[in-house]
Coordinates of C-alpha atoms in Angstrom, one line a residue:
M17 CA 22.6 13.1 9.5
E18 CA 21.6 16.0 7.2
T19 CA 24.6 16.6 4.4
E20 CA 24.6 20.0 2.7
V21 CA 26.5 20.7 -0.2
Q22 CA 27.4 24.1 -2.2
S23 CA 28.1 24.2 -5.5
N24 CA 27.7 26.1 -8.8
F25 CA 26.1 24.7 -11.9
T26 CA 25.3 25.6 -15.1
Y27 CA 22.5 24.1 -17.2
M28 CA 20.0 25.9 -20.1
G29 CA 22.4 29.3 -19.8
R30 CA 21.5 29.6 -16.6
T31 CA 24.1 29.7 -13.4
F32 CA 22.7 28.1 -10.0
T33 CA 24.4 28.5 -6.9
N34 CA 24.2 27.2 -3.5
L35 CA 22.6 24.2 -4.3
S36 CA 21.9 22.4 -1.2
I37 CA 21.6 18.8 -0.9
N38 CA 19.4 16.7 1.3
G39 CA 21.2 13.6 2.4
S40 CA 17.6 12.4 4.4
S41 CA 14.3 13.0 3.3
S42 CA 11.2 11.4 4.9
A43 CA 8.9 12.5 2.7
F44 CA 7.3 8.9 1.4
S45 CA 7.5 7.1 5.0
D46 CA 3.9 6.6 4.6
C47 CA 4.5 3.8 2.0
N48 CA 8.5 4.1 1.7
S49 CA 8.3 5.1 -2.0
D50 CA 10.5 6.4 -4.8
I51 CA 14.1 5.0 -2.8
S52 CA 15.5 3.3 -5.7
G53 CA 18.5 4.7 -6.6
E54 CA 18.1 8.3 -8.0
F55 CA 21.6 9.3 -9.4
P56 CA 24.9 8.0 -9.5
A57 CA 27.6 9.5 -7.6
A58 CA 29.2 11.0 -10.8
S59 CA 25.8 12.9 -11.7
S60 CA 25.9 14.7 -8.7
Q61 CA 25.9 18.2 -10.1
S62 CA 23.1 17.0 -11.7
R63 CA 21.2 16.0 -8.5
R64 CA 22.0 19.8 -7.3
L65 CA 20.1 21.3 -10.3
F66 CA 17.1 19.1 -9.8
L67 CA 16.9 20.1 -5.9
S68 CA 17.5 24.1 -7.0
C69 CA 13.6 24.2 -6.9
A70 CA 13.6 27.4 -4.7
S71 CA 15.5 29.5 -7.2
E72 CA 13.7 32.1 -8.8
N73 CA 14.7 30.4 -12.1
S74 CA 12.4 26.8 -11.1
D75 CA 9.2 27.8 -13.2
E76 CA 11.5 28.0 -16.3
L77 CA 13.0 24.8 -15.5
I78 CA 10.0 23.0 -14.8
E79 CA 8.3 24.2 -18.0
Q80 CA 11.8 23.0 -20.2
L81 CA 11.3 19.7 -18.4
V82 CA 7.5 19.2 -19.5
S83 CA 8.0 20.3 -23.0
D84 CA 11.3 17.7 -23.2
L85 CA 8.4 14.5 -22.0
E86 CA 7.4 14.9 -25.4
S87 CA 10.8 14.6 -27.2
S88 CA 11.1 12.4 -30.3
S89 CA 13.9 11.1 -28.0
I90 CA 13.8 8.1 -25.8
D91 CA 16.9 9.8 -24.1
E92 CA 15.6 12.7 -23.6
Q93 CA 12.1 11.7 -22.4
K94 CA 13.6 9.6 -19.8
Q95 CA 15.9 12.0 -18.3
A96 CA 13.0 14.4 -18.6
A97 CA 11.2 12.1 -16.4
I98 CA 14.4 11.3 -14.0
E99 CA 14.4 15.0 -13.1
I100 CA 10.6 15.8 -12.9
R101 CA 10.3 12.8 -10.8
L102 CA 13.4 13.9 -7.9
L103 CA 11.7 17.6 -8.3
A104 CA 8.6 16.4 -7.1
K105 CA 10.3 14.2 -4.6
N106 CA 12.1 16.7 -2.5
K107 CA 10.7 19.9 -3.3
P108 CA 6.5 19.5 -1.9
E109 CA 5.7 22.9 -3.2
N110 CA 7.0 21.8 -6.7
R111 CA 4.2 19.3 -7.1
I112 CA 1.9 21.9 -8.0
K113 CA 4.0 23.6 -10.1
I114 CA 4.7 20.6 -12.1
A115 CA 0.8 19.8 -12.4
R116 CA 0.1 23.1 -13.2
A117 CA 2.5 23.2 -16.1
G118 CA 1.1 20.7 -17.8
A119 CA 2.9 17.2 -17.0
I120 CA 0.3 14.8 -15.7
K121 CA -0.9 14.2 -19.3
P122 CA 2.7 13.4 -20.9
L123 CA 4.2 11.3 -17.9
I124 CA 1.0 9.1 -18.2
S125 CA 1.8 8.5 -21.9
L126 CA 5.5 7.4 -20.8
I127 CA 3.7 4.8 -18.3
S128 CA 2.6 3.0 -21.3
S129 CA 5.6 3.2 -23.3
T130 CA 7.1 -0.4 -23.9
D131 CA 10.7 0.7 -22.7
P132 CA 11.4 -0.6 -18.9
Q133 CA 13.1 2.1 -17.8
L134 CA 10.8 4.7 -19.4
Q135 CA 7.6 3.4 -17.7
E136 CA 9.6 2.9 -14.3
N137 CA 10.1 6.8 -14.3
G138 CA 6.5 7.6 -15.7
V139 CA 5.6 5.7 -12.6
T140 CA 7.3 7.1 -10.1
A141 CA 6.9 11.0 -11.4
I142 CA 3.6 10.2 -11.1
L143 CA 3.4 8.8 -7.5
N144 CA 5.4 11.7 -6.3
L145 CA 3.2 14.2 -7.9
S146 CA 0.4 12.4 -6.0
L147 CA 1.4 13.2 -2.6
C148 CA -0.1 16.2 -3.2
D149 CA -3.6 16.1 -2.4
E150 CA -5.0 18.6 -5.0
N151 CA -3.0 16.6 -7.7
K152 CA -5.0 13.2 -7.0
E153 CA -8.2 14.1 -8.7
L154 CA -6.4 15.5 -11.6
I155 CA -4.5 12.8 -12.3
A156 CA -7.4 10.4 -12.4
A157 CA -9.1 12.2 -14.6
S158 CA -6.4 12.4 -16.8
G159 CA -6.4 9.1 -17.5
A160 CA -3.4 7.4 -14.9
I161 CA -5.3 4.6 -13.5
K162 CA -5.3 1.9 -16.0
P163 CA -2.1 2.6 -17.2
L164 CA -1.0 2.5 -14.0
V165 CA -2.6 -0.7 -13.6
R166 CA -0.7 -2.1 -16.1
A167 CA 2.5 -1.1 -15.3
L168 CA 1.4 -3.1 -11.9
K169 CA 1.2 -6.2 -14.1
V170 CA 4.4 -6.0 -16.0
G171 CA 6.7 -3.5 -15.2
T172 CA 9.8 -4.0 -13.2
S173 CA 9.8 -4.6 -9.8
T174 CA 10.4 -0.6 -8.8
A175 CA 7.5 0.1 -11.5
R176 CA 5.2 -2.0 -9.8
E177 CA 6.3 -0.8 -6.6
N178 CA 5.7 2.2 -7.1
A179 CA 2.5 1.5 -9.1
A180 CA 1.0 0.0 -6.1
C181 CA 1.4 2.7 -3.7
A182 CA 0.4 5.6 -6.6
L183 CA -3.1 4.0 -6.8
L184 CA -2.9 3.9 -2.9
R185 CA -2.9 7.7 -3.5
L186 CA -5.7 8.0 -5.9
S187 CA -8.0 5.7 -3.7
Q188 CA -7.5 8.3 -1.0
V189 CA -10.5 10.3 -3.1
E190 CA -13.0 8.0 -2.7
E191 CA -14.9 7.9 -6.0
N192 CA -11.7 6.3 -7.5
K193 CA -11.6 3.4 -5.3
I194 CA -14.4 1.9 -7.7
A195 CA -12.8 2.7 -10.7
I196 CA -9.3 1.5 -9.9
G197 CA -11.4 -2.3 -8.6
R198 CA -12.9 -1.9 -12.5
S199 CA -9.6 -1.3 -13.9
G200 CA -8.6 -4.3 -13.1
A201 CA -6.3 -3.5 -10.2
I202 CA -7.2 -6.0 -7.6
P203 CA -5.6 -9.1 -9.2
P204 CA -2.0 -8.0 -9.8
L205 CA -2.1 -6.4 -6.1
V206 CA -2.7 -10.3 -4.5
N207 CA 0.2 -11.1 -6.9
L208 CA 2.5 -8.3 -5.9
L209 CA 1.2 -9.7 -2.2
E210 CA 1.7 -13.0 -3.0
T211 CA 5.1 -12.7 -5.4
G212 CA 6.7 -9.3 -4.3
N213 CA 9.9 -8.7 -1.6
F214 CA 9.2 -7.0 1.5
R215 CA 8.3 -3.9 0.4
G216 CA 6.1 -4.8 -2.9
K217 CA 4.0 -6.6 0.3
K218 CA 3.9 -4.1 2.3
D219 CA 2.9 -1.4 -1.0
A220 CA 0.3 -4.3 -2.0
S221 CA -1.6 -5.1 1.4
T222 CA -1.8 -1.3 2.0
A223 CA -2.8 -0.7 -1.6
L224 CA -5.3 -3.7 -1.2
Y225 CA -6.8 -2.0 2.7
S226 CA -7.9 0.8 1.3
L227 CA -9.2 -0.3 -1.9
C228 CA -11.3 -3.2 -0.1
S229 CA -13.6 -0.1 1.4
V230 CA -15.7 -0.7 -1.2
K231 CA -18.0 -3.9 -1.1
E232 CA -17.2 -5.1 -4.6
N233 CA -13.5 -4.9 -4.3
K234 CA -13.7 -6.9 -1.4
V235 CA -15.3 -9.0 -3.7
R236 CA -12.5 -9.1 -6.4
A237 CA -10.1 -9.6 -3.8
V238 CA -11.3 -12.4 -2.5
Q239 CA -12.0 -13.5 -6.1
A240 CA -8.3 -12.9 -6.7
G241 CA -7.7 -15.6 -3.8
V242 CA -6.0 -12.8 -1.9
M243 CA -6.8 -15.2 1.6
K244 CA -3.6 -17.4 0.4
P245 CA -0.9 -14.9 1.1
L246 CA -2.8 -13.2 3.5
V247 CA -2.9 -16.5 5.6
E248 CA 0.6 -17.1 5.0
L249 CA 1.8 -13.7 6.1
M250 CA -0.2 -13.9 9.5
A251 CA 1.2 -17.4 10.5
D252 CA 5.1 -15.9 9.7
F253 CA 5.9 -14.2 12.5
S254 CA 9.1 -13.3 11.1
S255 CA 7.3 -11.5 8.1
N256 CA 6.6 -8.7 9.6
M257 CA 3.6 -8.8 7.9
V258 CA 1.2 -9.5 10.1
D259 CA -0.3 -7.0 11.2
K260 CA -0.8 -5.5 8.1
S261 CA -2.1 -9.1 6.5
A262 CA -4.6 -9.0 9.5
F263 CA -5.9 -5.8 8.7
V264 CA -6.7 -6.4 5.0
V265 CA -8.4 -9.8 6.5
S266 CA -10.6 -8.0 9.0
E267 CA -11.8 -5.4 5.7
L268 CA -12.5 -8.3 3.7
I269 CA -14.1 -10.3 6.3
S270 CA -17.6 -8.8 6.5
V271 CA -18.2 -10.6 2.9
A272 CA -19.8 -13.9 3.0
E273 CA -17.4 -14.7 0.2
A274 CA -14.6 -14.4 2.3
R275 CA -15.4 -16.5 5.7
P276 CA -15.4 -19.8 3.7
A277 CA -11.9 -18.7 1.6
L278 CA -10.8 -17.8 5.1
V279 CA -11.4 -21.6 6.3
D280 CA -10.3 -23.5 3.0
E281 CA -7.1 -21.7 3.4
G282 CA -6.1 -22.4 7.3
G283 CA -7.0 -19.5 8.3
I284 CA -8.7 -20.5 11.8
P285 CA -5.5 -22.2 13.4
V286 CA -3.7 -19.1 12.2
L287 CA -6.0 -16.6 14.3
V288 CA -6.1 -18.5 17.1
E289 CA -2.7 -18.5 17.1
I290 CA -2.4 -15.1 16.9
V291 CA -4.8 -14.6 20.1
E292 CA -2.6 -17.4 22.1
V293 CA 0.8 -15.5 21.5
G294 CA 0.4 -12.6 19.3
S295 CA 1.3 -8.8 20.0
Q296 CA -1.6 -6.9 22.3
R297 CA -3.0 -5.3 18.6
Q298 CA -2.5 -8.4 16.8
K299 CA -4.7 -10.3 19.3
E300 CA -6.9 -7.7 19.4
I301 CA -7.5 -7.5 15.3
A302 CA -7.3 -11.7 15.5
V303 CA -10.2 -12.1 17.6
A304 CA -12.5 -9.7 15.9
I305 CA -11.8 -11.4 12.6
L306 CA -12.8 -14.6 14.3
L307 CA -15.8 -12.9 16.1
Q308 CA -17.3 -12.2 12.6
V309 CA -16.2 -15.6 11.3
C310 CA -18.7 -17.4 14.4
E311 CA -21.3 -15.1 14.4
D312 CA -23.9 -17.0 12.1
S313 CA -22.2 -20.1 11.4
V314 CA -22.1 -23.1 14.2
A315 CA -20.1 -24.7 12.1
Y316 CA -17.3 -22.5 12.6
R317 CA -18.0 -21.9 15.7
T318 CA -17.4 -25.9 16.4
M319 CA -13.9 -25.4 14.3
V320 CA -12.6 -22.6 16.6
A321 CA -13.4 -24.5 19.4
R322 CA -11.8 -27.6 18.3
E323 CA -8.8 -25.7 17.9
G324 CA -8.3 -24.6 21.7
A325 CA -9.3 -21.4 21.3
I326 CA -11.3 -21.3 24.5
P327 CA -8.1 -20.5 27.1
P328 CA -6.4 -17.8 24.9
L329 CA -9.9 -16.1 24.9
V330 CA -10.4 -16.3 28.2
A331 CA -6.9 -15.3 29.0
L332 CA -7.7 -12.4 26.8
S333 CA -10.6 -11.4 28.2
Q334 CA -9.2 -10.9 31.2
S335 CA -5.8 -9.3 30.1
G336 CA -5.8 -7.7 26.9
T337 CA -7.1 -4.1 25.7
S338 CA -10.5 -3.2 26.3
R339 CA -11.7 -4.0 22.8
A340 CA -10.1 -6.7 22.8
K341 CA -11.9 -7.8 26.1
R342 CA -15.4 -6.9 24.8
K343 CA -15.0 -9.1 21.3
A344 CA -13.0 -12.4 23.3
E345 CA -15.9 -12.3 26.2
K346 CA -18.5 -12.1 22.9
L347 CA -16.7 -14.7 21.3
I348 CA -16.6 -17.1 24.4
D349 CA -20.8 -16.0 25.1
L350 CA -20.7 -18.0 21.3
L351 CA -18.8 -20.6 21.7
R352 CA -20.7 -21.8 24.5
Q353 CA -24.0 -21.8 23.2
P354 CA -25.4 -25.3 22.5
R355 CA -24.5 -26.9 19.1
S356 CA -27.2 -28.9 17.9
G357 CA -26.6 -32.8 17.8
N358 CA -22.3 -31.9 17.7
A359 CA -21.0 -33.7 20.9
A360 CA -17.9 -33.7 19.8
A361 CA -17.7 -29.7 19.9
T362 CA -19.4 -29.7 23.2
A363 CA -16.7 -31.9 24.5
V364 CA -14.2 -29.9 23.5
A365 CA -15.5 -27.3 25.6
R366 CA -15.6 -28.9 28.6
T367 CA -12.4 -30.6 28.6
S368 CA -11.0 -26.8 28.3
G369 CA -12.7 -26.2 31.8
V370 CA -15.7 -23.7 30.1
P371 CA -19.4 -24.9 30.5
V372 CA -21.2 -25.0 28.2

């Protein structure tokens, strides 16, 4: 429920009145960003100040905060970054105001700081500003990508998660995808996918899915070992990551390097199990991946047949979504094709009750 608190607060010689606190926000549901603690309860007056953006004095406040970002005092820089971060989080209209006031370049400088909290707040402020489409190109053009990649490698857990989200946002501008990949973002995203907490894994998988619409990033991801964590997440139905990880695999599988990597990590039995027991959406993704794996490889068709794929594929062809039915039927046709000199695979198909 939304709560509102009314109060007066004085800052920089000005008195702010009737400041409200919203107890909930859905602005960051896209990647669950900026959910680290904002302020302790004792700082509630500060939070009321920062949420006063609707007041006629907000422009003056923003200008002062941007100036403080370049202070010689780390504490002042840190406080200014926290305040800008919160202003940008809670009031979408402030994102343009803050960017136009010149905050982006000094915030990027903070991302390169050796102070972990200063870096974290710089990353998160940039993330919140990147939620505005108008700011994305400016953030990238101002040199944010490489510092964000560095934070993704060496930052706090929150900085790494928010850096992944910020890179995701920047990747929504198509030309940024190649720049992000060439700046070294893919390996640390793979590492976050493998070692992060649930939120880290989710943010990493979403960023990888976006970036890997570009072929060279698909290759980078495969070379960085992405198939191992993706297969592990697909295999773990309790992870709540089966869909996301399968979607990433489906994005990668179009490049030749991805198919042997998937097979080497044990992906075929995992995908066959998903076709058998997954949700309708999971089955649809899994059969689409298996079809791409099998289209140009008799050896992979044999492996899929040996995993007992034909009975669940037949069931899917009868009861799945329209897309899943089409993919299942096509895959069954492939598996029925003669596999020259492969009596074992033929025997498997026959014992499954399917003509070969």
